[in-house]
Amino acid sequence: MAAGVRASESWVLVCFGALLARWVATGLEAVIIGEIHENITLHCGNISGPRGLVTWCRNDSESVFLLSSNSSLPPAQSRFSLVNASSLHIEALNLQDEGNYTCSEVLNKTETRRFQVWLQVATPPPSAPQCWAEVSPGLFSLQLNCRWAGGYPEPDFLWTEEPGGVVVGTSKLGVEMLSQSQLSDGKKFKCVGSHIVGPELGASCVVQIRSPSLLSEPMKTCLVGGNVTLTCQVSGAYPPAKILWLRNLTQPEVVIQPSGHHLITQSGQSSTLTIHNCSQDLDEGYYVCRAENAVGVRELDVWLSVKEPLNIGGIVATVVSLLLLGLALIAGLLFYYNPVFCWKGKGFPEWQDMGDVMVLVDSEEEDMEEEEDAAEEEEEEASEREESPVEITKYGHIHRVTALVNGNVDQMGNGLQALQDDSSEQQSDIIQEEDRPV
């Protein structure tokens, strides 16, 4: 047992000597990359043929014995084994296996040869790279960002300007700053990420920058004392635009600040300006919606008109007056073209006492027919009077008057004159009959 202890102590001294000789043997150091959960073999130098006694140690913060070609010394873990009595084979790599390994080969009692290997354990990114553009904090310049999450170690990134493939920059951070001269509407930038475990051509993503476009109502109206909301919609801006509201075209630098009179809200790329208690003197005029990003600036004017509220009582009174006026006009037209409505139940007292009959005719043709009929009847009555003059009734005479009512006053007067003349003639005839002897 004492011999086993001495052998163990001797291998610890070998590993410690390897730790001391770590920086001396840097020229023989190799870098090996292994993928997590896979197997890997670390070679003890680039030597073929018979080898002396080989011991593997891990030298990080302290030296740890792993494995030896001396069969009397068991391996530190069952995952470790020797290949060709010199190479270290590790199964099922994990992240804790990453580090610095030293192979010590004893050539004779006085000479030992050492080789160092740096083992990196990598994990491939599970998804494609993600890239975006943003305004750098504190500076009005554009910053390109590229991330490829899930990989280990960190991938390398290459930014190019498309089309053409002009290299913008390379880095492990994937961040590049662009000057104003490199920016124009619609330009594309491509990020290519490369990783030690592939893919061979890497993976990429594209960013396209654009200046903003604006959409809003050109005119709005507000009643005095009321509220109104102006809306400004931004589209197509990348990176997202900053939206500002300004007052009047003559002072575009005056930015409206939120207050009790002005309420400004923004949701995504849409902004609203609400004005409370509208006033013609303070609020009427032009308002400017400005959208700006690193690529460009756009402005849109909105005219706000402030009007007095409508007088509802005056409107109702006006409507009622117009309705009454219309009814009066219709009634006047009816009375004018249909005078029977006015004279029905009424007459001319002088004609009623005399037992006269008034015939109302609306057309000239009917007047002429009535005059012809009246002339024929007068001729018949005259002939009857000549045949039997004694049988004339004292109060039995009938007067027929034809009058043209539609404004012909002269003809109506002639009719009345004829009526009076006829009555005088009949009275003289009656007197003559009474004076005759029986």
XYZ file of C-alpha atoms in Angstrom:
438
model
C 0.000 0.000 0.000
C 2.915 2.296 0.666
C 4.055 1.785 -2.920
C 0.602 2.792 -4.241
C 0.669 5.951 -2.201
C 4.129 6.794 -3.475
C 2.987 6.207 -7.080
C -0.033 8.479 -6.595
C 2.149 11.183 -5.135
C 4.526 10.901 -8.071
C 1.699 11.482 -10.582
C 0.500 14.478 -8.630
C 4.013 15.883 -8.943
C 3.899 15.203 -12.685
C 0.637 17.169 -13.015
C 2.033 19.945 -10.859
C 5.120 20.054 -13.050
C 2.856 20.272 -16.068
C 1.093 23.236 -14.474
C 4.428 24.957 -13.948
C 5.488 24.219 -17.510
C 2.158 25.467 -18.976
C 3.519 28.749 -20.209
C 6.774 27.213 -21.360
C 5.074 24.821 -23.767
C 2.752 27.356 -25.392
C 4.295 26.720 -28.770
C 2.917 23.170 -28.638
C -0.569 24.253 -27.526
C -3.486 23.167 -29.717
C -7.122 24.322 -29.741
C -9.767 21.631 -30.099
C -13.492 22.422 -30.440
C -16.011 19.867 -29.392
C -19.808 20.021 -29.569
C -21.831 19.478 -26.449
C -23.104 15.913 -25.877
C -20.676 14.602 -28.513
C -17.411 12.599 -28.077
C -13.941 13.974 -28.719
C -10.298 12.773 -28.693
C -7.347 14.933 -27.565
C -4.023 13.907 -29.039
C -0.765 13.990 -27.063
C 1.297 15.919 -29.583
C 1.775 15.115 -33.248
C 3.959 12.058 -32.672
C 3.607 8.553 -34.074
C 5.294 5.334 -32.982
C 6.028 3.908 -29.541
C 5.415 6.220 -26.630
C 6.699 6.401 -23.109
C 4.570 6.617 -19.989
C 1.724 9.148 -20.716
C -0.234 11.021 -18.099
C -3.217 13.415 -18.709
C -3.982 16.218 -16.293
C -6.364 19.175 -16.350
C -4.719 22.441 -15.439
C -7.095 25.282 -14.654
C -7.012 26.973 -11.263
C -5.420 23.749 -9.967
C -3.959 20.585 -11.509
C -6.246 17.517 -11.532
C -5.145 13.961 -12.521
C -7.382 12.409 -15.206
C -5.771 9.345 -16.704
C -2.432 7.491 -17.187
C -1.066 4.719 -19.344
C 0.030 3.081 -16.081
C -2.660 0.472 -15.636
C -2.276 0.559 -11.881
C -3.888 4.006 -11.790
C -7.626 4.090 -12.545
C -9.135 7.055 -14.554
C -10.755 9.940 -12.697
C -14.067 9.315 -14.559
C -15.407 6.430 -16.579
C -15.908 8.839 -19.503
C -12.126 9.108 -19.879
C -10.075 6.529 -21.764
C -6.766 6.243 -23.703
C -6.528 5.700 -27.428
C -3.293 4.206 -28.741
C -1.886 4.453 -25.210
C -1.487 8.222 -25.636
C -4.632 10.143 -26.707
C -7.353 11.163 -24.250
C -10.894 10.189 -25.346
C -13.835 11.969 -23.640
C -17.421 10.803 -24.074
C -20.585 12.965 -23.809
C -19.014 16.384 -23.543
C -20.575 18.940 -21.252
C -19.811 22.591 -20.680
C -17.752 21.748 -17.580
C -15.286 19.840 -19.757
C -14.082 23.045 -21.363
C -10.582 24.053 -20.266
C -6.832 23.446 -20.565
C -5.484 19.858 -20.740
C -1.782 18.749 -20.447
C -0.265 15.537 -21.746
C 3.095 14.539 -20.071
C 5.246 11.831 -21.652
C 8.207 10.412 -19.663
C 11.066 9.671 -22.024
C 13.659 8.608 -19.376
C 14.418 9.294 -15.764
C 15.611 12.788 -16.505
C 13.548 13.890 -19.528
C 9.763 14.536 -19.775
C 7.927 15.949 -22.798
C 4.684 17.903 -22.371
C 1.867 18.991 -24.790
C -1.001 21.330 -24.020
C -4.493 21.267 -25.554
C -7.203 23.911 -25.145
C -10.658 22.302 -25.319
C -13.701 24.428 -26.207
C -17.182 22.986 -25.843
C -19.643 24.605 -28.308
C -23.444 24.647 -28.642
C -25.020 25.469 -32.021
C -27.609 28.306 -32.084
C -31.077 26.746 -32.314
C -32.624 29.537 -34.419
C -31.747 32.059 -37.126
C -30.061 35.380 -36.354
C -32.227 38.379 -35.484
C -31.279 41.882 -36.605
C -32.825 45.334 -36.188
C -32.064 49.047 -36.405
C -32.536 51.686 -33.719
C -31.517 55.217 -32.890
C -28.497 55.146 -30.622
C -29.179 56.609 -27.156
C -28.048 60.221 -26.861
C -27.066 60.441 -30.532
C -29.220 61.005 -33.588
C -27.486 58.260 -35.582
C -28.536 54.788 -36.652
C -27.305 51.675 -34.873
C -27.470 48.196 -36.447
C -27.862 45.251 -34.044
C -27.486 41.516 -34.734
C -28.068 38.665 -32.262
C -27.775 34.895 -32.666
C -28.977 33.486 -29.361
C -28.355 30.001 -27.997
C -24.876 29.429 -29.389
C -21.655 28.903 -27.516
C -19.159 30.362 -27.848
C -20.445 33.662 -29.212
C -20.626 33.763 -33.021
C -18.916 36.320 -35.233
C -20.962 38.869 -37.218
C -20.411 40.552 -40.559
C -22.525 43.544 -41.702
C -22.748 44.326 -45.438
C -24.618 46.928 -47.476
C -26.977 45.503 -50.076
C -27.027 45.214 -52.955
C -23.339 44.941 -53.681
C -22.076 43.297 -50.499
C -19.976 46.274 -49.388
C -18.616 45.447 -45.916
C -19.863 47.808 -43.216
C -18.105 46.141 -40.267
C -17.331 42.917 -38.356
C -17.519 42.184 -34.646
C -18.487 39.606 -32.061
C -21.073 41.990 -30.605
C -22.952 42.400 -33.879
C -23.334 46.187 -33.376
C -22.440 48.733 -36.052
C -22.937 52.514 -36.110
C -23.954 54.173 -39.394
C -23.202 57.760 -40.353
C -25.804 60.033 -41.933
C -24.111 59.683 -45.326
C -24.804 55.943 -45.270
C -28.552 56.413 -44.799
C -31.133 56.678 -47.543
C -34.775 55.668 -47.875
C -35.179 51.978 -48.737
C -31.511 50.925 -48.253
C -30.872 47.358 -47.020
C -28.201 46.029 -44.639
C -27.385 42.327 -44.200
C -25.999 40.591 -41.102
C -24.175 37.245 -41.560
C -23.435 35.216 -38.419
C -20.779 32.477 -38.321
C -20.319 29.862 -35.592
C -17.627 27.275 -34.913
C -20.110 24.423 -35.299
C -21.685 25.775 -38.486
C -23.441 26.108 -40.718
C -20.508 26.480 -43.066
C -21.904 29.513 -44.895
C -23.374 30.994 -41.743
C -26.891 32.374 -41.245
C -28.169 35.839 -42.087
C -30.926 38.429 -41.646
C -31.725 41.716 -43.438
C -32.719 45.199 -42.222
C -34.361 47.728 -44.552
C -34.570 51.341 -43.374
C -37.358 53.715 -44.463
C -38.426 57.302 -43.828
C -41.931 57.879 -42.372
C -45.185 58.526 -44.259
C -48.094 60.471 -42.684
C -51.885 60.237 -42.897
C -54.365 62.627 -41.219
C -57.593 64.608 -41.777
C -56.715 67.944 -43.441
C -59.521 69.877 -41.701
C -61.281 69.647 -38.331
C -64.036 71.753 -36.726
C -64.596 72.523 -33.051
C -67.442 74.436 -31.382
C -66.539 77.199 -28.971
C -66.222 75.665 -25.517
C -66.144 72.114 -26.877
C -63.415 69.504 -27.399
C -61.777 68.221 -30.585
C -59.222 65.466 -31.339
C -56.644 65.625 -34.128
C -55.176 62.280 -35.263
C -51.875 61.591 -37.048
C -51.032 58.110 -38.359
C -47.441 57.179 -39.286
C -46.717 54.286 -41.642
C -43.653 52.763 -43.296
C -41.123 54.230 -40.852
C -38.151 52.050 -39.877
C -36.740 52.498 -37.368
C -39.959 53.726 -35.703
C -40.488 57.476 -35.951
C -40.800 60.015 -33.168
C -44.100 61.965 -33.474
C -44.426 65.618 -32.425
C -47.312 68.153 -32.561
C -46.475 71.784 -33.394
C -48.558 74.987 -33.534
C -48.700 77.133 -36.700
C -46.504 77.046 -39.768
C -44.803 80.330 -38.848
C -43.221 78.799 -35.730
C -42.587 75.108 -36.490
C -40.003 74.902 -33.715
C -42.663 75.456 -31.028
C -43.615 71.959 -29.839
C -46.954 71.538 -28.065
C -46.446 70.157 -24.571
C -49.110 68.129 -22.715
C -51.196 70.275 -20.382
C -54.725 70.723 -19.115
C -55.621 72.338 -22.436
C -53.708 69.904 -24.672
C -53.783 66.122 -24.177
C -51.308 64.102 -26.287
C -51.477 60.304 -26.484
C -49.572 57.820 -28.649
C -50.254 54.172 -29.421
C -47.654 52.536 -31.620
C -47.179 54.792 -34.627
C -50.460 56.711 -34.116
C -50.648 59.982 -32.144
C -53.656 62.092 -31.099
C -53.877 65.704 -29.919
C -57.037 66.541 -27.927
C -57.861 70.234 -27.374
C -60.204 71.044 -24.485
C -62.482 74.122 -24.254
C -61.902 75.384 -27.807
C -61.396 79.112 -28.310
C -61.327 81.017 -31.599
C -58.545 83.347 -30.496
C -56.266 80.690 -29.009
C -56.949 77.506 -30.936
C -58.095 78.264 -34.482
C -55.397 77.866 -37.117
C -52.841 75.379 -38.443
C -51.412 72.443 -36.502
C -48.407 70.424 -37.692
C -47.838 66.705 -37.165
C -44.136 65.910 -37.546
C -42.678 62.372 -37.752
C -38.911 61.915 -37.792
C -36.390 59.082 -37.655
C -32.730 58.765 -38.619
C -33.680 58.302 -42.288
C -35.932 61.351 -42.817
C -38.539 63.847 -41.564
C -42.151 64.284 -42.731
C -44.718 66.969 -41.782
C -48.485 67.222 -42.305
C -50.725 70.290 -41.766
C -54.165 70.165 -40.143
C -56.477 73.213 -40.189
C -58.685 73.640 -37.128
C -61.798 75.834 -37.491
C -63.514 77.029 -34.297
C -67.181 78.063 -34.708
C -69.979 79.372 -32.514
C -72.558 76.733 -31.480
C -75.862 76.691 -33.372
C -79.010 78.453 -31.916
C -81.509 75.602 -31.861
C -84.410 77.817 -30.725
C -83.827 80.242 -33.592
C -83.679 77.385 -36.092
C -86.975 75.942 -34.831
C -88.660 79.361 -34.989
C -87.386 79.891 -38.530
C -88.672 76.487 -39.654
C -92.094 77.148 -38.117
C -92.269 80.563 -39.794
C -91.423 79.083 -43.160
C -94.098 76.415 -42.740
C -96.732 79.008 -41.848
C -95.672 81.182 -44.783
C -95.968 78.201 -47.100
C -99.466 77.399 -45.819
C -100.533 81.018 -46.277
C -99.199 81.038 -49.825
C -101.057 77.828 -50.693
C -104.301 79.204 -49.197
C -103.912 82.448 -51.169
C -103.479 80.535 -54.429
C -106.553 78.448 -53.690
C -108.668 81.539 -52.928
C -107.384 83.299 -56.039
C -108.126 80.497 -58.499
C -111.265 79.234 -56.699
C -113.238 82.307 -55.447
C -116.267 80.107 -54.668
C -114.470 79.207 -51.412
C -114.664 82.905 -50.424
C -118.168 83.684 -51.681
C -119.914 80.469 -50.704
C -122.800 81.388 -48.402
C -122.296 85.075 -49.159
C -123.626 87.243 -51.971
C -124.363 90.733 -53.120
C -127.299 92.106 -51.048
C -128.570 94.383 -53.777
C -128.959 91.519 -56.249
C -130.577 89.195 -53.667
C -133.337 91.764 -52.924
C -134.106 92.083 -56.632
C -134.322 88.320 -57.046
C -131.350 88.363 -59.468
C -129.284 85.288 -60.289
C -125.495 85.648 -60.559
C -123.773 83.162 -62.831
C -119.991 82.911 -62.316
C -118.045 81.853 -65.354
C -114.274 81.188 -65.325
C -113.634 81.315 -69.038
C -114.336 83.721 -71.883
C -115.986 80.990 -73.981
C -118.596 80.312 -71.314
C -119.250 84.107 -71.052
C -119.939 84.342 -74.768
C -122.296 81.350 -74.675
C -124.204 82.892 -71.746
C -124.542 86.222 -73.597
C -125.883 84.473 -76.693
C -128.431 82.518 -74.596
C -129.487 85.719 -72.819
C -130.036 87.520 -76.142
C -132.211 84.690 -77.465
C -134.303 84.661 -74.280
C -134.801 88.449 -74.471
C -136.031 88.146 -78.063
C -138.480 85.418 -77.024
C -139.768 87.506 -74.107
C -140.173 90.545 -76.373
C -142.228 88.541 -78.847
C -144.392 87.171 -76.020
C -144.985 90.666 -74.690
C -146.101 91.782 -78.104
C -148.543 88.887 -78.370
C -150.095 89.238 -74.905
C -149.199 92.586 -73.318
C -152.033 92.426 -70.749
C -150.740 89.291 -69.018
C -147.445 90.791 -67.772
C -147.053 90.113 -64.082
C -146.228 93.061 -61.976
C -143.562 91.421 -59.828
C -142.815 88.341 -61.872
C -139.925 89.630 -64.022
C -136.543 87.863 -63.979
C -133.256 89.569 -64.686
C -130.384 87.569 -65.978
C -126.937 89.118 -65.527
C -123.805 87.675 -66.944
C -120.616 88.937 -65.364
C -117.051 88.094 -66.026
C -115.675 87.698 -62.511
C -111.988 87.284 -63.345
C -111.198 90.973 -63.075
C -113.513 92.281 -65.913
C -115.262 95.041 -63.949
C -116.367 96.984 -67.078
C -118.481 94.154 -68.380
C -119.961 93.655 -64.918
C -120.929 97.346 -64.792
C -122.534 97.144 -68.239
C -124.606 94.228 -67.019
C -125.897 96.204 -64.045
C -126.736 99.188 -66.286
C -128.706 96.965 -68.614
C -130.569 95.575 -65.632
C -131.593 99.045 -64.499
C -132.715 100.098 -68.013
C -134.835 96.961 -68.385
C -136.484 97.554 -65.016
C -137.417 101.146 -65.963
C -139.019 100.046 -69.238
C -141.122 97.421 -67.488
C -142.352 99.932 -64.896
C -143.436 102.359 -67.643
C -145.329 99.559 -69.377
C -147.199 98.733 -66.182
C -148.239 102.357 -65.694
C -149.560 102.572 -69.214
C -151.645 99.423 -68.693
C -153.206 100.856 -65.538
C -154.243 104.087 -67.291
C -156.163 102.210 -69.972
C -159.982 102.269 -69.517
C -161.594 98.951 -68.685
